[in-house]
């Protein structure tokens, strides 16, 4: 009988180690797309409804008249529409999943940010606000986001959506390299950097 | 012809579909800033796996629904300059915010306070866009505007060939990713 433990081979992923969650969730989103195309006739998307509803937030600054006469909000008026209620559902679904999996927790500075820019909450909030503003302006200029273009548009093989996705991926990778450095080779083996 | 719901049942289904989408985004872990940012650093490929699977499964189903007259396409216009400029801004904003608009909203539901602050930024960005819309429409959206074009019509290559090619690429990519030694 061999009692000694065999030397561990080089660490290689085995079949049982594959995390199927991203594939299953992706398949779920794909099947959800069938339903929204056939039943709601309104593909998965976020920013069209979000921008329309932002007109409400602009009322204190521009006045009802200012919003009413704006040509963008005249085209997509702020209303309690399908798209707006969809956004409410997104937040509720995430709450439900977070509670069901006991992963609801308050977060002010995510780990990847803290490791690079330190624990300052103000700095994180300021960049999150600016990032959100730039992202939404870009989404409206391109007429879609990661949902409306990169999922719904790509699955319809739309030229605009594939262009959006490729340019967005390149721009994001360049930004990540500038902001966070090239993580592919940095800190390898540091357990704190394990992304999960 | 699709059979869209209307009235109250449509609005109820809006919340229901949104609920499922938010639930799946959280399950997929794309409501985690670390996952989003590390995708752009090529350290975590969760986002790519989720999106490619959704595009393939969703695309094949919608293709057959459309062929059977049960769904309509909704193609966003290929205003090439606007889409390209918007995508550049979007990529910058997504890495700085740490979320895409949908996963940011979902992340608010999981307790992310910086996602909430970024969502206020998104409102600000939307207002800025509305205020600049007339200028953008006159000077950017009309440049290289090809209309609502799909790749199959543009290239003459049929839908199913596109999906088959995409599936082969995805399969090769997924296999390579899963065989990589884990950090």
Coordinates of C-alpha atoms in Angstrom, one line a residue:
Chain A
X1 CA 0.0 0.0 0.0
X2 CA 1.2 3.5 -0.8
X3 CA 0.9 5.8 2.1
X4 CA 2.8 8.7 0.7
X5 CA 0.9 11.5 -1.0
X6 CA 1.7 11.9 -4.7
X7 CA 3.2 15.1 -5.8
X8 CA 0.6 17.6 -6.9
X9 CA 0.7 18.1 -10.7
X10 CA 0.8 21.6 -12.1
X11 CA -2.5 23.4 -11.3
X12 CA -4.8 22.8 -14.2
X13 CA -8.6 23.2 -14.3
X14 CA -10.5 20.0 -14.3
X15 CA -13.9 19.5 -15.7
X16 CA -15.6 19.5 -12.3
X17 CA -13.9 22.9 -11.5
X18 CA -15.7 24.8 -14.3
X19 CA -17.9 27.4 -12.9
X20 CA -21.1 27.2 -14.9
X21 CA -22.8 30.2 -13.4
X22 CA -21.8 32.8 -16.0
X23 CA -23.0 30.4 -18.8
X24 CA -26.2 29.6 -17.1
X25 CA -27.0 33.2 -16.3
X26 CA -26.1 34.2 -19.9
X27 CA -28.4 31.5 -21.2
X28 CA -31.1 32.8 -18.8
X29 CA -30.7 36.3 -20.2
X30 CA -30.9 34.8 -23.8
X31 CA -34.1 33.0 -23.0
X32 CA -35.5 36.1 -21.3
X33 CA -34.8 37.9 -24.6
X34 CA -37.2 35.5 -26.4
X35 CA -39.9 36.4 -24.0
X36 CA -39.4 40.2 -24.2
X37 CA -39.3 40.2 -28.0
X38 CA -42.4 38.0 -28.4
X39 CA -44.5 39.3 -25.5
X40 CA -43.4 42.8 -24.7
X41 CA -42.1 43.7 -28.2
X42 CA -39.5 45.8 -26.4
X43 CA -35.9 44.4 -26.2
X44 CA -33.9 44.4 -23.0
X45 CA -32.5 47.9 -22.5
X46 CA -31.8 50.3 -19.7
X47 CA -30.7 53.8 -20.8
X48 CA -33.5 54.8 -23.1
X49 CA -36.0 54.6 -20.3
X50 CA -33.5 55.9 -17.8
X51 CA -32.8 59.0 -19.9
X52 CA -36.4 59.6 -20.5
X53 CA -37.2 59.5 -16.8
X54 CA -34.3 61.8 -16.1
X55 CA -36.5 64.6 -17.4
X56 CA -38.3 64.4 -14.1
X57 CA -35.1 65.1 -12.3
X58 CA -34.5 68.1 -14.5
X59 CA -37.8 69.8 -13.7
X60 CA -36.5 71.6 -10.5
X61 CA -33.6 73.2 -12.6
X62 CA -35.3 73.8 -16.0
X63 CA -38.9 74.1 -14.9
X64 CA -41.8 72.1 -16.4
X65 CA -41.7 74.3 -19.5
X66 CA -38.0 73.8 -20.0
X67 CA -38.3 70.0 -19.9
X68 CA -41.5 70.0 -22.0
X69 CA -40.0 72.1 -24.8
X70 CA -36.7 70.2 -24.9
X71 CA -36.5 68.3 -28.2
X72 CA -35.1 65.2 -26.6
X73 CA -37.7 64.8 -23.9
X74 CA -40.4 65.7 -26.5
X75 CA -39.2 62.6 -28.4
X76 CA -39.1 60.3 -25.4
X77 CA -41.3 61.9 -22.7
X78 CA -40.7 61.1 -19.0
X79 CA -43.5 58.7 -18.1
X80 CA -44.3 55.6 -16.1
X81 CA -44.0 53.4 -19.1
X82 CA -42.9 49.8 -19.7
X83 CA -39.3 50.8 -19.9
X84 CA -39.4 52.7 -16.6
X85 CA -41.2 49.9 -14.7
X86 CA -38.6 47.5 -16.2
X87 CA -35.9 49.5 -14.3
X88 CA -37.8 49.2 -11.1
X89 CA -38.0 45.4 -11.7
X90 CA -34.2 45.2 -12.2
X91 CA -33.5 46.8 -8.8
X92 CA -36.2 44.6 -7.1
X93 CA -34.8 41.4 -8.7
X94 CA -31.3 42.2 -7.5
X95 CA -32.5 42.9 -4.0
X96 CA -34.4 39.6 -4.0
X97 CA -31.4 37.6 -5.3
X98 CA -29.0 39.3 -2.9
X99 CA -31.2 38.5 0.1
X100 CA -31.9 35.0 -1.1
X101 CA -28.2 34.3 -1.4
X102 CA -27.4 36.2 1.7
X103 CA -25.0 38.5 -0.1
X104 CA -26.7 41.8 0.6
X105 CA -24.0 44.1 2.0
X106 CA -23.3 47.8 2.0
X107 CA -20.3 48.7 -0.1
X108 CA -18.7 52.2 -0.5
X109 CA -15.3 51.4 -1.9
X110 CA -14.9 48.1 -3.9
X111 CA -11.7 46.1 -3.4
X112 CA -10.3 46.6 -6.9
X113 CA -10.6 50.4 -6.3
X114 CA -9.2 50.4 -2.8
X115 CA -6.1 48.5 -3.8
X116 CA -5.3 51.1 -6.3
X117 CA -6.7 54.4 -5.0
X118 CA -7.0 53.8 -1.2
X119 CA -10.0 53.8 1.1
X120 CA -11.2 57.4 0.5
X121 CA -15.0 57.2 0.1
X122 CA -15.2 60.8 -1.2
X123 CA -12.8 60.0 -4.0
X124 CA -14.6 56.8 -5.0
X125 CA -18.0 58.6 -4.9
X126 CA -16.7 61.5 -7.0
X127 CA -15.3 59.2 -9.7
X128 CA -18.4 57.0 -9.7
X129 CA -20.6 60.1 -10.2
X130 CA -18.4 61.4 -13.0
X131 CA -18.1 57.9 -14.6
X132 CA -21.8 57.5 -14.5
X133 CA -22.4 60.8 -16.2
X134 CA -19.8 60.1 -19.0
X135 CA -21.2 56.6 -19.4
X136 CA -24.8 57.8 -19.7
X137 CA -23.8 60.6 -22.1
X138 CA -22.0 58.0 -24.3
X139 CA -24.9 55.6 -24.1
X140 CA -27.4 58.2 -25.4
X141 CA -25.0 59.4 -28.1
X142 CA -24.7 55.7 -29.2
X143 CA -28.4 55.1 -28.6
X144 CA -27.8 52.1 -26.3
X145 CA -25.7 50.5 -23.6
X146 CA -24.4 47.1 -22.7
X147 CA -28.0 45.8 -22.6
X148 CA -29.6 47.6 -25.5
X149 CA -26.6 47.3 -27.8
X150 CA -24.3 44.6 -26.5
X151 CA -27.0 42.1 -25.8
X152 CA -30.3 43.0 -27.6
X153 CA -28.6 44.6 -30.6
X154 CA -25.9 42.1 -31.0
X155 CA -28.3 39.2 -30.9
X156 CA -30.2 40.8 -33.8
X157 CA -26.8 41.1 -35.6
X158 CA -27.2 44.9 -35.9
X159 CA -24.3 46.7 -37.4
X160 CA -24.6 49.6 -34.9
X161 CA -24.5 47.2 -31.9
X162 CA -21.4 45.3 -33.0
X163 CA -19.6 48.5 -33.8
X164 CA -20.6 49.8 -30.3
X165 CA -19.4 46.7 -28.6
X166 CA -16.0 46.5 -30.3
X167 CA -15.2 50.2 -29.7
X168 CA -16.5 50.1 -26.2
X169 CA -14.4 47.1 -25.3
X170 CA -11.2 48.8 -26.7
X171 CA -12.0 52.1 -24.9
X172 CA -12.7 50.3 -21.7
X173 CA -9.5 48.2 -21.9
X174 CA -7.4 51.3 -22.6
X175 CA -9.1 53.2 -19.7
X176 CA -8.6 50.2 -17.3
X177 CA -4.9 50.1 -18.3
X178 CA -4.5 53.8 -17.6
X179 CA -6.5 53.8 -14.3
X180 CA -5.5 50.4 -12.9
X181 CA -2.4 49.3 -14.7
X182 CA -1.9 46.1 -16.5
X183 CA -3.5 43.7 -14.1
X184 CA -2.7 40.7 -16.2
X185 CA 0.8 40.4 -14.9
X186 CA 0.7 42.5 -11.8
X187 CA 0.2 41.0 -8.4
X188 CA -0.1 37.5 -9.7
X189 CA -0.4 35.0 -6.9
X190 CA -1.4 37.7 -4.3
X191 CA -4.5 36.1 -2.7
X192 CA -6.0 39.5 -2.0
X193 CA -6.2 40.1 -5.8
X194 CA -8.2 36.9 -6.5
X195 CA -11.3 38.2 -8.1
X196 CA -14.4 36.8 -6.6
Chain B
X1 CA -47.0 39.8 -36.2
X2 CA -45.9 39.6 -32.5
X3 CA -48.5 39.7 -29.9
X4 CA -47.5 42.4 -27.5
X5 CA -49.5 42.8 -24.4
X6 CA -51.0 46.2 -23.6
X7 CA -52.3 48.1 -20.7
X8 CA -52.0 46.8 -17.1
X9 CA -50.7 43.4 -18.1
X10 CA -47.9 44.9 -20.1
X11 CA -46.9 47.1 -17.1
X12 CA -47.0 44.1 -14.8
X13 CA -44.8 42.1 -17.2
X14 CA -42.4 45.0 -17.3
X15 CA -41.7 44.6 -13.6
X16 CA -41.6 40.9 -13.9
X17 CA -39.1 40.9 -16.8
X18 CA -37.0 43.5 -15.0
X19 CA -37.1 41.4 -11.9
X20 CA -35.7 38.3 -13.8
X21 CA -33.1 40.4 -15.5
X22 CA -31.9 42.0 -12.2
X23 CA -31.9 38.5 -10.5
X24 CA -29.8 37.1 -13.4
X25 CA -27.4 40.0 -13.4
X26 CA -26.7 39.4 -9.7
X27 CA -26.4 35.6 -10.1
X28 CA -24.0 36.2 -12.9
X29 CA -21.9 38.4 -10.5
X30 CA -21.8 41.3 -12.9
X31 CA -23.2 43.4 -10.1
X32 CA -19.7 43.3 -8.6
X33 CA -17.4 46.2 -9.6
X34 CA -14.4 43.9 -9.2
X35 CA -15.8 41.5 -11.9
X36 CA -16.5 44.4 -14.3
X37 CA -13.2 46.2 -13.9
X38 CA -11.2 43.0 -14.1
X39 CA -12.9 42.0 -17.3
X40 CA -11.4 45.2 -18.9
X41 CA -8.0 44.2 -17.3
X42 CA -8.3 40.6 -18.8
X43 CA -8.2 39.1 -15.4
X44 CA -11.8 37.9 -15.1
X45 CA -13.9 36.8 -18.1
X46 CA -17.3 36.5 -16.5
X47 CA -18.7 39.4 -18.4
X48 CA -17.6 38.0 -21.8
X49 CA -19.0 34.5 -20.9
X50 CA -22.4 36.0 -19.9
X51 CA -22.7 38.2 -22.9
X52 CA -21.6 35.7 -25.6
X53 CA -23.9 33.0 -24.2
X54 CA -26.8 35.5 -24.0
X55 CA -26.2 36.7 -27.6
X56 CA -26.0 33.1 -29.0
X57 CA -29.0 31.6 -27.1
X58 CA -31.0 34.8 -27.4
X59 CA -30.1 35.4 -31.0
X60 CA -31.0 32.0 -32.3
X61 CA -34.4 32.1 -30.5
X62 CA -35.2 35.5 -31.7
X63 CA -34.2 34.6 -35.2
X64 CA -36.6 31.7 -35.3
X65 CA -39.4 33.7 -33.5
X66 CA -38.9 36.4 -36.2
X67 CA -38.9 33.8 -39.0
X68 CA -42.1 32.4 -37.6
X69 CA -43.7 35.9 -37.5
X70 CA -43.8 35.9 -33.7
X71 CA -41.3 38.7 -33.1
X72 CA -40.2 42.0 -34.8
X73 CA -36.6 43.2 -35.0
X74 CA -35.7 46.5 -33.2
X75 CA -32.5 47.6 -35.0
X76 CA -30.8 50.7 -33.7
X77 CA -29.7 53.0 -36.5
X78 CA -26.1 52.8 -37.6
X79 CA -25.1 56.4 -37.1
X80 CA -21.5 55.4 -37.3
X81 CA -19.9 58.5 -35.9
X82 CA -22.4 58.9 -33.0
X83 CA -22.2 55.2 -32.1
X84 CA -18.4 55.2 -32.2
X85 CA -18.0 58.4 -30.2
X86 CA -20.6 57.2 -27.7
X87 CA -18.9 53.9 -27.3
X88 CA -15.6 55.6 -26.5
X89 CA -17.2 57.7 -23.8
X90 CA -19.2 54.6 -22.6
X91 CA -16.0 52.5 -22.2
X92 CA -14.3 55.3 -20.2
X93 CA -17.4 55.8 -18.0
X94 CA -18.0 52.1 -17.4
X95 CA -14.5 51.6 -16.0
X96 CA -14.6 54.7 -13.9
X97 CA -18.1 54.0 -12.6
X98 CA -17.3 50.3 -12.3
X99 CA -20.7 49.2 -13.7
X100 CA -22.7 49.3 -16.8
X101 CA -26.1 51.1 -16.5
X102 CA -28.0 47.9 -15.9
X103 CA -25.6 46.2 -13.5
X104 CA -25.2 49.6 -11.7
X105 CA -29.0 49.7 -11.1
X106 CA -29.0 46.1 -10.0
X107 CA -26.0 46.7 -7.7
X108 CA -27.9 49.4 -5.9
X109 CA -30.3 46.6 -4.9
X110 CA -27.4 44.6 -3.5
X111 CA -26.3 47.5 -1.2
X112 CA -23.7 49.3 -3.3
X113 CA -23.7 52.9 -2.3
X114 CA -21.2 54.0 -4.9
X115 CA -23.5 52.4 -7.5
X116 CA -26.2 54.7 -6.2
X117 CA -24.0 57.8 -6.5
X118 CA -23.0 56.7 -10.0
X119 CA -26.7 56.4 -10.9
X120 CA -27.2 60.0 -9.9
X121 CA -24.3 60.8 -12.2
X122 CA -26.2 58.9 -14.9
X123 CA -29.1 61.2 -14.4
X124 CA -26.8 64.2 -14.7
X125 CA -25.3 62.7 -17.9
X126 CA -28.8 62.1 -19.4
X127 CA -29.8 65.7 -18.6
X128 CA -26.6 67.0 -20.3
X129 CA -27.4 64.9 -23.4
X130 CA -31.0 66.2 -23.5
X131 CA -29.7 69.8 -23.3
X132 CA -27.2 69.2 -26.1
X133 CA -29.5 67.0 -28.2
X134 CA -30.3 69.6 -30.9
X135 CA -26.6 70.2 -31.6
X136 CA -25.6 66.5 -31.5
X137 CA -28.5 65.7 -33.8
X138 CA -27.4 68.3 -36.3
X139 CA -23.6 67.7 -36.2
X140 CA -22.9 64.1 -35.1
X141 CA -25.9 61.8 -35.5
X142 CA -26.2 62.6 -39.2
X143 CA -22.5 61.7 -40.1
X144 CA -22.1 58.3 -41.7
X145 CA -25.7 57.5 -40.9
X146 CA -26.5 54.2 -42.6
X147 CA -29.9 53.5 -41.1
X148 CA -31.1 50.4 -39.4
X149 CA -28.7 47.9 -41.0
X150 CA -28.2 44.3 -40.0
X151 CA -25.0 42.4 -40.8
X152 CA -26.7 39.7 -42.9
X153 CA -28.2 42.2 -45.3
X154 CA -25.0 44.3 -45.3
X155 CA -22.7 41.3 -46.2
X156 CA -25.1 38.9 -47.9
X157 CA -24.0 36.2 -45.4
X158 CA -27.1 34.5 -43.9
X159 CA -28.0 34.8 -40.2
X160 CA -27.4 31.2 -39.3
X161 CA -23.8 31.4 -40.8
X162 CA -23.2 34.4 -38.5
X163 CA -24.5 32.5 -35.5
X164 CA -22.5 29.4 -36.4
X165 CA -19.3 31.4 -36.8
X166 CA -20.0 33.2 -33.5
X167 CA -20.6 29.8 -31.8
X168 CA -17.4 28.4 -33.0
X169 CA -15.4 31.5 -31.8
X170 CA -17.2 31.4 -28.5
X171 CA -16.6 27.7 -28.0
X172 CA -12.8 28.0 -28.8
X173 CA -12.7 31.0 -26.4
X174 CA -14.6 29.3 -23.6
X175 CA -12.5 26.2 -23.8
X176 CA -9.3 28.2 -23.8
X177 CA -10.5 30.2 -20.8
X178 CA -11.6 27.2 -18.8
X179 CA -8.4 25.3 -19.4
X180 CA -6.3 28.2 -18.2
X181 CA -4.7 27.6 -14.9
X182 CA -6.7 29.5 -12.3
X183 CA -4.7 32.2 -10.4

